Structures are given as C-alpha cells and as structure tokens.
PDB file of C-alpha atoms in Angstrom:
ATOM      1  CA  MET T   1     -59.945  79.355 212.283  1.00  0.00           C
ATOM      2  CA  PRO T   2     -60.039  75.525 212.571  1.00  0.00           C
ATOM      3  CA  GLU T   3     -60.276  74.203 216.107  1.00  0.00           C
ATOM      4  CA  SER T   4     -56.907  72.412 215.941  1.00  0.00           C
ATOM      5  CA  ALA T   5     -55.201  75.556 214.690  1.00  0.00           C
ATOM      6  CA  ASP T   6     -56.934  77.608 217.373  1.00  0.00           C
ATOM      7  CA  VAL T   7     -55.628  75.250 220.074  1.00  0.00           C
ATOM      8  CA  ALA T   8     -52.111  75.418 218.637  1.00  0.00           C
ATOM      9  CA  VAL T   9     -52.132  79.235 218.537  1.00  0.00           C
ATOM     10  CA  THR T  10     -53.540  79.478 222.060  1.00  0.00           C
ATOM     11  CA  THR T  11     -50.874  77.083 223.343  1.00  0.00           C
ATOM     12  CA  MET T  12     -48.099  79.035 221.645  1.00  0.00           C
ATOM     13  CA  LEU T  13     -49.359  82.318 223.056  1.00  0.00           C
ATOM     14  CA  ALA T  14     -49.672  80.787 226.521  1.00  0.00           C
ATOM     15  CA  LEU T  15     -46.051  79.618 226.367  1.00  0.00           C
ATOM     16  CA  LEU T  16     -44.886  83.056 225.218  1.00  0.00           C
ATOM     17  CA  ILE T  17     -46.835  84.706 228.032  1.00  0.00           C
ATOM     18  CA  ILE T  18     -45.291  82.356 230.602  1.00  0.00           C
ATOM     19  CA  ALA T  19     -41.808  83.008 229.185  1.00  0.00           C
ATOM     20  CA  ASP T  20     -42.483  86.752 229.166  1.00  0.00           C
ATOM     21  CA  ILE T  21     -43.686  86.981 232.767  1.00  0.00           C
ATOM     22  CA  SER T  22     -41.177  84.523 234.254  1.00  0.00           C
ATOM     23  CA  GLY T  23     -38.173  85.910 232.357  1.00  0.00           C
ATOM     24  CA  ASN T  24     -38.929  89.535 233.131  1.00  0.00           C
ATOM     25  CA  CYS T  25     -39.752  88.766 236.779  1.00  0.00           C
ATOM     26  CA  LEU T  26     -36.352  87.080 237.026  1.00  0.00           C
ATOM     27  CA  VAL T  27     -34.666  90.226 235.712  1.00  0.00           C
ATOM     28  CA  CYS T  28     -36.443  92.345 238.351  1.00  0.00           C
ATOM     29  CA  LEU T  29     -35.611  89.854 241.094  1.00  0.00           C
ATOM     30  CA  VAL T  30     -31.900  89.743 240.219  1.00  0.00           C
ATOM     31  CA  ILE T  31     -31.637  93.529 240.350  1.00  0.00           C
ATOM     32  CA  LYS T  32     -33.649  93.734 243.576  1.00  0.00           C
ATOM     33  CA  LYS T  33     -31.572  91.079 245.370  1.00  0.00           C
ATOM     34  CA  ASN T  34     -28.149  92.486 244.408  1.00  0.00           C
ATOM     35  CA  LYS T  35     -27.182  95.978 245.539  1.00  0.00           C
ATOM     36  CA  ASP T  36     -24.344  96.171 243.013  1.00  0.00           C
ATOM     37  CA  MET T  37     -26.900  95.690 240.223  1.00  0.00           C
ATOM     38  CA  ARG T  38     -29.045  98.651 241.296  1.00  0.00           C
ATOM     39  CA  THR T  39     -27.593 101.090 238.778  1.00  0.00           C
ATOM     40  CA  PRO T  40     -29.581 103.685 236.808  1.00  0.00           C
ATOM     41  CA  PHE T  41     -29.087 101.705 233.586  1.00  0.00           C
ATOM     42  CA  ASN T  42     -30.332  98.482 235.157  1.00  0.00           C
ATOM     43  CA  TYR T  43     -33.400 100.331 236.421  1.00  0.00           C
ATOM     44  CA  LEU T  44     -34.155 101.050 232.767  1.00  0.00           C
ATOM     45  CA  LEU T  45     -34.072  97.286 232.268  1.00  0.00           C
ATOM     46  CA  VAL T  46     -36.491  96.956 235.197  1.00  0.00           C
ATOM     47  CA  ASN T  47     -38.830  99.458 233.551  1.00  0.00           C
ATOM     48  CA  LEU T  48     -38.586  97.478 230.315  1.00  0.00           C
ATOM     49  CA  ALA T  49     -39.334  94.265 232.211  1.00  0.00           C
ATOM     50  CA  VAL T  50     -42.352  95.799 233.991  1.00  0.00           C
ATOM     51  CA  SER T  51     -43.681  97.083 230.655  1.00  0.00           C
ATOM     52  CA  ASP T  52     -43.402  93.633 229.091  1.00  0.00           C
ATOM     53  CA  ILE T  53     -44.990  91.959 232.123  1.00  0.00           C
ATOM     54  CA  MET T  54     -47.922  94.385 231.899  1.00  0.00           C
ATOM     55  CA  PHE T  55     -48.396  93.608 228.211  1.00  0.00           C
ATOM     56  CA  ALA T  56     -48.329  89.848 228.775  1.00  0.00           C
ATOM     57  CA  THR T  57     -50.638  89.966 231.808  1.00  0.00           C
ATOM     58  CA  PHE T  58     -53.362  92.076 230.220  1.00  0.00           C
ATOM     59  CA  ILE T  59     -53.213  90.560 226.737  1.00  0.00           C
ATOM     60  CA  ALA T  60     -53.735  87.028 228.102  1.00  0.00           C
ATOM     61  CA  PRO T  61     -57.536  87.344 228.614  1.00  0.00           C
ATOM     62  CA  ASN T  62     -57.957  88.154 224.913  1.00  0.00           C
ATOM     63  CA  HIS T  63     -56.352  84.957 223.690  1.00  0.00           C
ATOM     64  CA  VAL T  64     -55.656  82.402 226.403  1.00  0.00           C
ATOM     65  CA  PHE T  65     -58.678  82.759 228.689  1.00  0.00           C
ATOM     66  CA  GLU T  66     -61.190  83.977 226.124  1.00  0.00           C
ATOM     67  CA  ASP T  67     -63.205  80.736 225.952  1.00  0.00           C
ATOM     68  CA  SER T  68     -63.132  80.014 229.698  1.00  0.00           C
ATOM     69  CA  PHE T  69     -63.855  83.551 230.859  1.00  0.00           C
ATOM     70  CA  THR T  70     -67.434  84.626 231.622  1.00  0.00           C
ATOM     71  CA  HIS T  71     -67.640  88.367 231.144  1.00  0.00           C
ATOM     72  CA  PRO T  72     -69.614  90.185 233.865  1.00  0.00           C
ATOM     73  CA  LYS T  73     -72.372  92.619 232.939  1.00  0.00           C
ATOM     74  CA  GLY T  74     -73.423  96.063 234.090  1.00  0.00           C
ATOM     75  CA  THR T  75     -70.974  98.584 235.503  1.00  0.00           C
ATOM     76  CA  THR T  76     -68.545  95.865 236.552  1.00  0.00           C
ATOM     77  CA  GLY T  77     -68.549  94.525 233.018  1.00  0.00           C
ATOM     78  CA  LEU T  78     -67.787  97.981 231.619  1.00  0.00           C
ATOM     79  CA  VAL T  79     -64.819  98.415 233.979  1.00  0.00           C
ATOM     80  CA  VAL T  80     -63.514  94.918 233.163  1.00  0.00           C
ATOM     81  CA  CYS T  81     -63.946  95.693 229.467  1.00  0.00           C
ATOM     82  CA  LEU T  82     -61.989  98.951 229.667  1.00  0.00           C
ATOM     83  CA  VAL T  83     -59.166  97.553 231.809  1.00  0.00           C
ATOM     84  CA  ILE T  84     -58.844  93.890 230.838  1.00  0.00           C
ATOM     85  CA  THR T  85     -60.816  92.362 227.989  1.00  0.00           C
ATOM     86  CA  ALA T  86     -60.332  95.214 225.508  1.00  0.00           C
ATOM     87  CA  GLY T  87     -56.562  94.990 226.044  1.00  0.00           C
ATOM     88  CA  ASN T  88     -56.185  98.745 226.625  1.00  0.00           C
ATOM     89  CA  VAL T  89     -53.842  98.420 229.610  1.00  0.00           C
ATOM     90  CA  ALA T  90     -51.769  95.861 227.708  1.00  0.00           C
ATOM     91  CA  TRP T  91     -51.041  98.415 224.995  1.00  0.00           C
ATOM     92  CA  ILE T  92     -49.898 100.935 227.594  1.00  0.00           C
ATOM     93  CA  GLY T  93     -47.225  98.402 228.530  1.00  0.00           C
ATOM     94  CA  ALA T  94     -46.368  97.843 224.864  1.00  0.00           C
ATOM     95  CA  ALA T  95     -45.913 101.561 224.254  1.00  0.00           C
ATOM     96  CA  SER T  96     -43.771 101.892 227.372  1.00  0.00           C
ATOM     97  CA  SER T  97     -41.590  99.023 226.161  1.00  0.00           C
ATOM     98  CA  SER T  98     -40.867 100.802 222.870  1.00  0.00           C
ATOM     99  CA  VAL T  99     -40.029 104.102 224.570  1.00  0.00           C
ATOM    100  CA  THR T 100     -37.781 102.348 227.105  1.00  0.00           C
ATOM    101  CA  LEU T 101     -35.866 100.552 224.350  1.00  0.00           C
ATOM    102  CA  THR T 102     -35.216 103.933 222.740  1.00  0.00           C
ATOM    103  CA  ALA T 103     -34.047 105.378 226.066  1.00  0.00           C
ATOM    104  CA  ILE T 104     -31.675 102.423 226.482  1.00  0.00           C
ATOM    105  CA  ALA T 105     -30.210 103.103 223.025  1.00  0.00           C
ATOM    106  CA  VAL T 106     -29.596 106.756 223.934  1.00  0.00           C
ATOM    107  CA  GLU T 107     -28.000 105.760 227.239  1.00  0.00           C
ATOM    108  CA  ARG T 108     -25.686 103.240 225.561  1.00  0.00           C
ATOM    109  CA  TYR T 109     -24.635 105.812 222.979  1.00  0.00           C
ATOM    110  CA  CYS T 110     -23.838 108.444 225.615  1.00  0.00           C
ATOM    111  CA  THR T 111     -21.909 105.928 227.727  1.00  0.00           C
ATOM    112  CA  VAL T 112     -19.804 104.470 224.924  1.00  0.00           C
ATOM    113  CA  THR T 113     -19.031 107.688 223.043  1.00  0.00           C
ATOM    114  CA  SER T 114     -18.136 109.729 226.116  1.00  0.00           C
ATOM    115  CA  PRO T 115     -14.403 109.437 226.867  1.00  0.00           C
ATOM    116  CA  ASP T 116     -14.802 109.583 230.637  1.00  0.00           C
ATOM    117  CA  GLY T 117     -18.406 108.370 230.801  1.00  0.00           C
ATOM    118  CA  SER T 118     -19.580 111.643 232.403  1.00  0.00           C
ATOM    119  CA  ASN T 119     -21.095 113.282 229.336  1.00  0.00           C
ATOM    120  CA  GLY T 120     -24.787 112.480 229.349  1.00  0.00           C
ATOM    121  CA  LYS T 121     -24.395 110.184 232.353  1.00  0.00           C
ATOM    122  CA  LEU T 122     -27.683 108.670 233.507  1.00  0.00           C
ATOM    123  CA  THR T 123     -28.266 110.083 236.994  1.00  0.00           C
ATOM    124  CA  LYS T 124     -31.109 109.213 239.354  1.00  0.00           C
ATOM    125  CA  LYS T 125     -32.786 112.529 238.591  1.00  0.00           C
ATOM    126  CA  LYS T 126     -32.655 111.890 234.853  1.00  0.00           C
ATOM    127  CA  LEU T 127     -33.817 108.321 235.397  1.00  0.00           C
ATOM    128  CA  LYS T 128     -36.925 109.447 237.287  1.00  0.00           C
ATOM    129  CA  ALA T 129     -37.734 111.963 234.548  1.00  0.00           C
ATOM    130  CA  ILE T 130     -37.260 109.359 231.796  1.00  0.00           C
ATOM    131  CA  ILE T 131     -39.402 106.705 233.468  1.00  0.00           C
ATOM    132  CA  SER T 132     -42.136 109.184 234.431  1.00  0.00           C
ATOM    133  CA  GLY T 133     -42.185 110.645 230.921  1.00  0.00           C
ATOM    134  CA  CYS T 134     -42.272 107.146 229.446  1.00  0.00           C
ATOM    135  CA  TRP T 135     -45.457 106.186 231.306  1.00  0.00           C
ATOM    136  CA  ILE T 136     -47.163 109.552 230.840  1.00  0.00           C
ATOM    137  CA  PHE T 137     -46.558 109.347 227.095  1.00  0.00           C
ATOM    138  CA  SER T 138     -47.771 105.727 226.959  1.00  0.00           C
ATOM    139  CA  VAL T 139     -51.002 106.497 228.815  1.00  0.00           C
ATOM    140  CA  ALA T 140     -51.681 109.587 226.673  1.00  0.00           C
ATOM    141  CA  LEU T 141     -51.071 107.679 223.444  1.00  0.00           C
ATOM    142  CA  ASN T 142     -53.547 104.976 224.479  1.00  0.00           C
ATOM    143  CA  MET T 143     -56.387 107.288 225.545  1.00  0.00           C
ATOM    144  CA  PRO T 144     -58.109 106.949 222.120  1.00  0.00           C
ATOM    145  CA  LEU T 145     -58.409 103.201 222.756  1.00  0.00           C
ATOM    146  CA  PHE T 146     -60.325 103.818 225.983  1.00  0.00           C
ATOM    147  CA  LEU T 147     -62.576 106.297 224.162  1.00  0.00           C
ATOM    148  CA  ALA T 148     -63.205 103.835 221.306  1.00  0.00           C
ATOM    149  CA  THR T 149     -63.998 100.907 223.617  1.00  0.00           C
ATOM    150  CA  ARG T 150     -67.649  99.886 223.593  1.00  0.00           C
ATOM    151  CA  PHE T 151     -69.350  97.366 225.879  1.00  0.00           C
ATOM    152  CA  ASP T 152     -72.681  95.775 225.010  1.00  0.00           C
ATOM    153  CA  SER T 153     -73.988  94.565 228.374  1.00  0.00           C
ATOM    154  CA  SER T 154     -76.805  92.524 226.830  1.00  0.00           C
ATOM    155  CA  ILE T 155     -74.401  90.132 225.110  1.00  0.00           C
ATOM    156  CA  SER T 156     -71.255  90.945 227.142  1.00  0.00           C
ATOM    157  CA  ASP T 157     -69.489  92.101 223.997  1.00  0.00           C
ATOM    158  CA  CYS T 158     -66.335  94.213 224.440  1.00  0.00           C
ATOM    159  CA  LYS T 159     -64.583  95.683 221.424  1.00  0.00           C
ATOM    160  CA  TRP T 160     -63.098  98.789 219.831  1.00  0.00           C
ATOM    161  CA  ILE T 161     -65.565 100.602 217.596  1.00  0.00           C
ATOM    162  CA  TRP T 162     -64.200 103.510 215.570  1.00  0.00           C
ATOM    163  CA  PRO T 163     -66.605 105.987 213.914  1.00  0.00           C
ATOM    164  CA  GLU T 164     -64.922 105.189 210.588  1.00  0.00           C
ATOM    165  CA  LYS T 165     -62.536 102.427 209.543  1.00  0.00           C
ATOM    166  CA  TRP T 166     -59.965 104.941 208.387  1.00  0.00           C
ATOM    167  CA  ILE T 167     -59.770 106.366 211.927  1.00  0.00           C
ATOM    168  CA  GLY T 168     -58.649 103.001 213.296  1.00  0.00           C
ATOM    169  CA  ALA T 169     -56.143 102.676 210.462  1.00  0.00           C
ATOM    170  CA  ALA T 170     -54.902 106.234 211.075  1.00  0.00           C
ATOM    171  CA  TYR T 171     -54.475 105.542 214.788  1.00  0.00           C
ATOM    172  CA  ASP T 172     -52.440 102.414 214.061  1.00  0.00           C
ATOM    173  CA  SER T 173     -50.412 104.459 211.580  1.00  0.00           C
ATOM    174  CA  VAL T 174     -49.551 106.873 214.398  1.00  0.00           C
ATOM    175  CA  TRP T 175     -48.384 103.867 216.419  1.00  0.00           C
ATOM    176  CA  LEU T 176     -46.351 102.649 213.449  1.00  0.00           C
ATOM    177  CA  VAL T 177     -44.565 105.986 213.152  1.00  0.00           C
ATOM    178  CA  LEU T 178     -44.160 106.910 216.842  1.00  0.00           C
ATOM    179  CA  LEU T 179     -43.464 103.473 218.328  1.00  0.00           C
ATOM    180  CA  ALA T 180     -41.846 101.536 215.493  1.00  0.00           C
ATOM    181  CA  ILE T 181     -40.319 103.584 212.664  1.00  0.00           C
ATOM    182  CA  ILE T 182     -38.927 106.473 214.736  1.00  0.00           C
ATOM    183  CA  PRO T 183     -37.571 104.272 217.575  1.00  0.00           C
ATOM    184  CA  LEU T 184     -36.051 101.823 215.099  1.00  0.00           C
ATOM    185  CA  THR T 185     -34.445 104.668 213.162  1.00  0.00           C
ATOM    186  CA  VAL T 186     -33.028 106.163 216.375  1.00  0.00           C
ATOM    187  CA  MET T 187     -31.808 102.781 217.619  1.00  0.00           C
ATOM    188  CA  THR T 188     -30.196 101.928 214.278  1.00  0.00           C
ATOM    189  CA  GLY T 189     -28.443 105.289 214.062  1.00  0.00           C
ATOM    190  CA  LEU T 190     -27.167 105.286 217.633  1.00  0.00           C
ATOM    191  CA  TYR T 191     -26.177 101.641 217.710  1.00  0.00           C
ATOM    192  CA  SER T 192     -24.335 101.939 214.395  1.00  0.00           C
ATOM    193  CA  LYS T 193     -22.194 104.649 215.986  1.00  0.00           C
ATOM    194  CA  VAL T 194     -21.692 102.477 219.061  1.00  0.00           C
ATOM    195  CA  VAL T 195     -20.546  99.570 216.877  1.00  0.00           C
ATOM    196  CA  TYR T 196     -18.247 101.885 214.918  1.00  0.00           C
ATOM    197  CA  ARG T 197     -16.750 103.171 218.148  1.00  0.00           C
ATOM    198  CA  LEU T 198     -16.155  99.709 219.566  1.00  0.00           C
ATOM    199  CA  TRP T 199     -15.049  97.911 216.398  1.00  0.00           C
ATOM    200  CA  PHE T 200     -13.516 100.327 213.922  1.00  0.00           C
ATOM    201  CA  LYS T 201     -12.185 103.416 215.680  1.00  0.00           C
ATOM    202  CA  ARG T 202      -8.453 102.833 216.025  1.00  0.00           C
ATOM    203  CA  ASN T 203      -5.751 104.281 218.266  1.00  0.00           C
ATOM    204  CA  GLU T 204      -7.353 107.650 218.902  1.00  0.00           C
ATOM    205  CA  GLU T 205      -6.123 109.045 222.201  1.00  0.00           C
ATOM    206  CA  ASN T 206      -4.786 105.574 223.039  1.00  0.00           C
ATOM    207  CA  GLU T 207      -8.333 104.344 223.776  1.00  0.00           C
ATOM    208  CA  VAL T 208      -7.648 100.906 222.345  1.00  0.00           C
ATOM    209  CA  ALA T 209      -4.533 100.504 224.461  1.00  0.00           C
ATOM    210  CA  HIS T 210      -6.462 101.282 227.628  1.00  0.00           C
ATOM    211  CA  GLN T 211      -9.250  98.863 226.753  1.00  0.00           C
ATOM    212  CA  GLN T 212      -7.147  96.112 225.199  1.00  0.00           C
ATOM    213  CA  LYS T 213      -7.836  93.415 227.783  1.00  0.00           C
ATOM    214  CA  GLY T 214     -11.612  93.588 227.745  1.00  0.00           C
ATOM    215  CA  VAL T 215     -12.290  94.992 224.292  1.00  0.00           C
ATOM    216  CA  LEU T 216     -12.993  91.663 222.584  1.00  0.00           C
ATOM    217  CA  LYS T 217     -15.474  90.627 225.264  1.00  0.00           C
ATOM    218  CA  VAL T 218     -17.223  94.000 225.173  1.00  0.00           C
ATOM    219  CA  ARG T 219     -17.401  93.960 221.378  1.00  0.00           C
ATOM    220  CA  LYS T 220     -19.055  90.570 221.267  1.00  0.00           C
ATOM    221  CA  ARG T 221     -21.592  91.312 224.001  1.00  0.00           C
ATOM    222  CA  VAL T 222     -22.595  94.784 222.810  1.00  0.00           C
ATOM    223  CA  THR T 223     -22.712  93.861 219.125  1.00  0.00           C
ATOM    224  CA  LEU T 224     -24.780  90.726 219.705  1.00  0.00           C
ATOM    225  CA  SER T 225     -27.209  92.538 221.993  1.00  0.00           C
ATOM    226  CA  VAL T 226     -27.839  95.644 219.923  1.00  0.00           C
ATOM    227  CA  ILE T 227     -28.117  93.914 216.554  1.00  0.00           C
ATOM    228  CA  THR T 228     -30.421  91.210 217.922  1.00  0.00           C
ATOM    229  CA  VAL T 229     -32.683  93.646 219.752  1.00  0.00           C
ATOM    230  CA  SER T 230     -32.914  96.056 216.826  1.00  0.00           C
ATOM    231  CA  ALA T 231     -33.690  93.290 214.337  1.00  0.00           C
ATOM    232  CA  ILE T 232     -36.321  91.566 216.493  1.00  0.00           C
ATOM    233  CA  PHE T 233     -37.949  94.848 217.523  1.00  0.00           C
ATOM    234  CA  GLY T 234     -38.151  96.125 213.945  1.00  0.00           C
ATOM    235  CA  ALA T 235     -39.397  92.863 212.471  1.00  0.00           C
ATOM    236  CA  CYS T 236     -42.065  92.282 215.136  1.00  0.00           C
ATOM    237  CA  TRP T 237     -43.423  95.795 215.538  1.00  0.00           C
ATOM    238  CA  ILE T 238     -43.408  96.993 211.949  1.00  0.00           C
ATOM    239  CA  THR T 239     -44.880  93.731 210.640  1.00  0.00           C
ATOM    240  CA  GLY T 240     -47.492  93.524 213.412  1.00  0.00           C
ATOM    241  CA  LEU T 241     -48.641  97.131 213.032  1.00  0.00           C
ATOM    242  CA  LEU T 242     -48.787  96.869 209.237  1.00  0.00           C
ATOM    243  CA  ILE T 243     -51.060  93.835 209.569  1.00  0.00           C
ATOM    244  CA  TYR T 244     -53.342  95.829 211.888  1.00  0.00           C
ATOM    245  CA  ILE T 245     -53.475  98.776 209.463  1.00  0.00           C
ATOM    246  CA  LEU T 246     -54.105  96.670 206.350  1.00  0.00           C
ATOM    247  CA  SER T 247     -56.785  94.668 208.155  1.00  0.00           C
ATOM    248  CA  TYR T 248     -58.608  97.854 209.161  1.00  0.00           C
ATOM    249  CA  LEU T 249     -58.584  98.975 205.516  1.00  0.00           C
ATOM    250  CA  ASP T 250     -59.724  95.516 204.275  1.00  0.00           C
ATOM    251  CA  ILE T 251     -56.596  95.327 202.121  1.00  0.00           C
ATOM    252  CA  LEU T 252     -55.163  92.272 203.858  1.00  0.00           C
ATOM    253  CA  LEU T 253     -57.823  89.787 204.891  1.00  0.00           C
ATOM    254  CA  PHE T 254     -56.730  86.914 207.110  1.00  0.00           C
ATOM    255  CA  GLY T 255     -59.930  86.944 209.136  1.00  0.00           C
ATOM    256  CA  SER T 256     -59.622  86.721 212.926  1.00  0.00           C
ATOM    257  CA  ILE T 257     -56.092  85.336 212.629  1.00  0.00           C
ATOM    258  CA  SER T 258     -54.804  88.797 211.565  1.00  0.00           C
ATOM    259  CA  TYR T 259     -54.923  90.223 215.065  1.00  0.00           C
ATOM    260  CA  VAL T 260     -53.760  86.986 216.650  1.00  0.00           C
ATOM    261  CA  LEU T 261     -50.723  86.998 214.365  1.00  0.00           C
ATOM    262  CA  SER T 262     -49.933  90.618 215.236  1.00  0.00           C
ATOM    263  CA  ASP T 263     -50.308  90.047 218.967  1.00  0.00           C
ATOM    264  CA  THR T 264     -48.093  86.963 218.712  1.00  0.00           C
ATOM    265  CA  LEU T 265     -45.343  89.061 217.124  1.00  0.00           C
ATOM    266  CA  PHE T 266     -45.625  91.696 219.859  1.00  0.00           C
ATOM    267  CA  MET T 267     -45.626  88.986 222.518  1.00  0.00           C
ATOM    268  CA  PHE T 268     -42.539  87.324 221.049  1.00  0.00           C
ATOM    269  CA  ASN T 269     -40.695  90.645 221.171  1.00  0.00           C
ATOM    270  CA  SER T 270     -41.686  91.150 224.820  1.00  0.00           C
ATOM    271  CA  ALA T 271     -40.750  87.596 225.776  1.00  0.00           C
ATOM    272  CA  ILE T 272     -37.332  87.753 224.136  1.00  0.00           C
ATOM    273  CA  ASN T 273     -36.258  91.094 225.673  1.00  0.00           C
ATOM    274  CA  PRO T 274     -34.997  89.706 229.016  1.00  0.00           C
ATOM    275  CA  PHE T 275     -32.938  87.060 227.250  1.00  0.00           C
ATOM    276  CA  VAL T 276     -31.325  89.537 224.857  1.00  0.00           C
ATOM    277  CA  TYR T 277     -30.802  92.464 227.210  1.00  0.00           C
ATOM    278  CA  ALA T 278     -30.150  90.610 230.431  1.00  0.00           C
ATOM    279  CA  LEU T 279     -29.311  86.942 230.039  1.00  0.00           C
ATOM    280  CA  LEU T 280     -26.692  87.635 227.360  1.00  0.00           C
ATOM    281  CA  ASN T 281     -24.944  89.851 229.893  1.00  0.00           C
ATOM    282  CA  GLU T 282     -22.312  87.899 231.831  1.00  0.00           C
ATOM    283  CA  ARG T 283     -23.002  89.698 235.118  1.00  0.00           C
ATOM    284  CA  PHE T 284     -26.683  88.867 234.888  1.00  0.00           C
ATOM    285  CA  ARG T 285     -25.909  85.237 234.124  1.00  0.00           C
ATOM    286  CA  GLN T 286     -23.671  85.021 237.186  1.00  0.00           C
ATOM    287  CA  LYS T 287     -26.261  86.694 239.413  1.00  0.00           C
ATOM    288  CA  ILE T 288     -29.013  84.403 238.138  1.00  0.00           C
ATOM    289  CA  LYS T 289     -26.890  81.337 238.850  1.00  0.00           C
ATOM    290  CA  MET T 290     -26.141  82.619 242.361  1.00  0.00           C
ATOM    291  CA  LEU T 291     -29.812  83.358 242.953  1.00  0.00           C
ATOM    292  CA  CYS T 292     -30.911  79.907 241.787  1.00  0.00           C
ATOM    293  CA  ARG T 293     -28.179  78.235 243.835  1.00  0.00           C
ATOM    294  CA  THR T 294     -29.127  80.217 246.950  1.00  0.00           C
ATOM    295  CA  ARG T 295     -32.802  79.376 246.586  1.00  0.00           C
ATOM    296  CA  ARG T 296     -32.017  75.715 246.038  1.00  0.00           C
ATOM    297  CA  ILE T 297     -29.827  75.516 249.124  1.00  0.00           C
ATOM    298  CA  SER T 298     -32.507  77.379 251.082  1.00  0.00           C
ATOM    299  CA  ARG T 299     -35.102  74.804 250.045  1.00  0.00           C
ATOM    300  CA  VAL T 300     -32.740  72.003 251.023  1.00  0.00           C
ATOM    301  CA  HIS T 301     -32.194  73.465 254.495  1.00  0.00           C
ATOM    302  CA  THR T 302     -35.921  74.012 254.904  1.00  0.00           C
ATOM    303  CA  SER T 303     -36.625  70.405 253.918  1.00  0.00           C
ATOM    304  CA  SER T 304     -33.934  69.218 256.320  1.00  0.00           C
ATOM    305  CA  LYS T 305     -35.369  71.271 259.176  1.00  0.00           C
ATOM    306  CA  HIS T 306     -38.892  69.982 258.655  1.00  0.00           C
ATOM    307  CA  GLY T 307     -37.595  66.444 258.203  1.00  0.00           C
ATOM    308  CA  ILE T 308     -36.016  66.164 261.677  1.00  0.00           C
ATOM    309  CA  GLY T 309     -37.121  62.960 263.355  1.00  0.00           C
ATOM    310  CA  LEU T 310     -37.809  61.115 260.095  1.00  0.00           C
ATOM    311  CA  GLN T 311     -35.796  58.125 259.058  1.00  0.00           C
ATOM    312  CA  ASN T 312     -32.818  58.857 256.796  1.00  0.00           C
ATOM    313  CA  ASN T 313     -33.585  62.573 256.903  1.00  0.00           C
ATOM    314  CA  THR T 314     -29.981  63.526 256.136  1.00  0.00           C
ATOM    315  CA  SER T 315     -29.466  61.596 252.919  1.00  0.00           C
ATOM    316  CA  PRO T 316     -31.676  63.762 250.688  1.00  0.00           C
ATOM    317  CA  VAL T 317     -29.810  66.850 251.892  1.00  0.00           C
ATOM    318  CA  THR T 318     -26.418  65.294 251.254  1.00  0.00           C
ATOM    319  CA  ASP T 319     -27.395  64.143 247.764  1.00  0.00           C
ATOM    320  CA  THR T 320     -28.763  67.548 246.775  1.00  0.00           C
ATOM    321  CA  VAL T 321     -25.778  69.476 248.067  1.00  0.00           C
ATOM    322  CA  ASN T 322     -23.392  67.174 246.254  1.00  0.00           C
ATOM    323  CA  VAL T 323     -25.106  67.950 242.964  1.00  0.00           C
ATOM    324  CA  GLN T 324     -24.061  71.559 243.374  1.00  0.00           C
TER     325      GLN T 324
END
C-alpha cells in the first residue's frame, strides 16, 4: 500500500476508534448518572457499548500503533501477542456486539407485540442470563483464534497461522453464519413484525386509540433506528467477513488492504451503534444535554473558585453562564 494511502487509512481508523470509544463511553456515563435510565433494556445498550469499546481498544494496536509499537520478546511478548497484537480480545468484543444486537431485537419484539408489556418482559434475572451467555459464547467462539496464534520471538512476529488455508476460511464462514447471517435474519424478521405492528395494524382492541398521541413519534424513532441498524450491521459484517473468507482462499486478492478494509467496516459498525441506538432516542439526547450542561457549569464553578483573588475573576464566569 502506498505511504500516502497508508497514512489516510490509519487516520480514518484512528478517527473511527476515537468516535467508537468516546460515543460508547458517553452512553455508559448517561445511564450510570441517571437512575431513571437504569432499566434492563438500557443495560443491554451498556453491554453493546462495552463490547464496541473492547473491539476498538484492542484492534487499535493492529492498525494505529503498529509502526510505533515495539513488540516485547519472550514470555511477555507471547502474552502481549495473544491478548493485544493478534487482536483476539478485540474479536471477543465484536462477537458480543453481534449477540447483543440480536438480544435487543428480541427484546423490542416482545415489548411491542405484548399488549400489556408483561409477556417476555426483560427482568433482571433474564438480563444477567443474557449478558453472561453473551460473553461465554463470545469467548468460546474465539478460542480457535488463541489456538492459531503464533509468536516468533526472534523477529517479534505475531500472527494467526492455520494448518491449512481452508481451515481459516471455514472458521470465518462459521463467523459469517453465526454472527452475521443468522442475527441479520432474526433482526429482519422481528423488526419487520415490529414495524407492521406500529405502522399497519389498525384498530384492533382499540390499540391505536390508546396510543394516538405518541404513535407518530414512536413510529419515526423505532422505524429509523431498526432499519438503520439492520442495514449498517448487515452491510458491514457480511461484506467484511466475505472479504476475509475470499482472501484466505486467494479468490479475492487486495493484498494487505483486504484485512484493513474488513476491519474498517467492523469499526464503522461499532462506532455508529451509539448514535443509532442511543443518540436518536429523545430521552438519551435530553440526558446527554443535561450531562454536558452540568459538567460545563461544574467547570465554571471550579474555575471561579480557583480564581478568587485574581483581577476580574467574575467576568469569565458571567460570560460562560450567559451562553447557556
């Protein structure tokens, strides 16, 4: 890859990683700071955010810090290879993200299609089981990566080495089926029923009459969220995994850019999740504004306190508060 193109790709990935970590941390912070936001469904969003943060954090050394990072040798180098430079932990987060998105689709379906909201209600007990199962499944699915990781201490080389090329392609095919095709199929099926329920089901048991005031707002928010998430998830994951599989089989040869392109697609999906699932939600937007306003006022008061005794120490405070 030409040096200019390499710099451009690295910069783009760095920006996506920053957006991923900052956006998902903001989601976690909003839920943590507001008791009324600590609902079982929002904790699924927290799990999604943590999964995406893990992916961004552990994929960064492979692309952003690759040239500036000096890989240690010996036992330390092997541990760093398994945990960081091979990207194994990053893919645990990616798998968890896919499973959590599927769980969110199931939860939305149960909530919308249940007349009183009690059928299939997400309780704390169910939430703990879902989140625990999500991470256990993600770790188990990624164990072959740890087994295939090889570290050459003499040249500090860390990579996946499969006994045969077809094994790597087969493993990625399992990912394609379990974490892309099946989740996308489930999400599409469930969300299509949710959209039908919200948009097209008319006057059954006077449901429309009871929801008349807020139905338009709910329709717009839910429809925009589910269609956007499903489309981005499907496009990024299926395309990225297909590139991995075809590259393993030497059918699609883009050189080193193949894996960079795939990882960029996965990173874009992770970075966009908080904006689609959280920031498009009016309650989240309001809480984020309140959080930012509170932090800004707190900084102003702190600056004012430390500025006692200085000339004109009140004017900066007055100007900043007036902006609010």
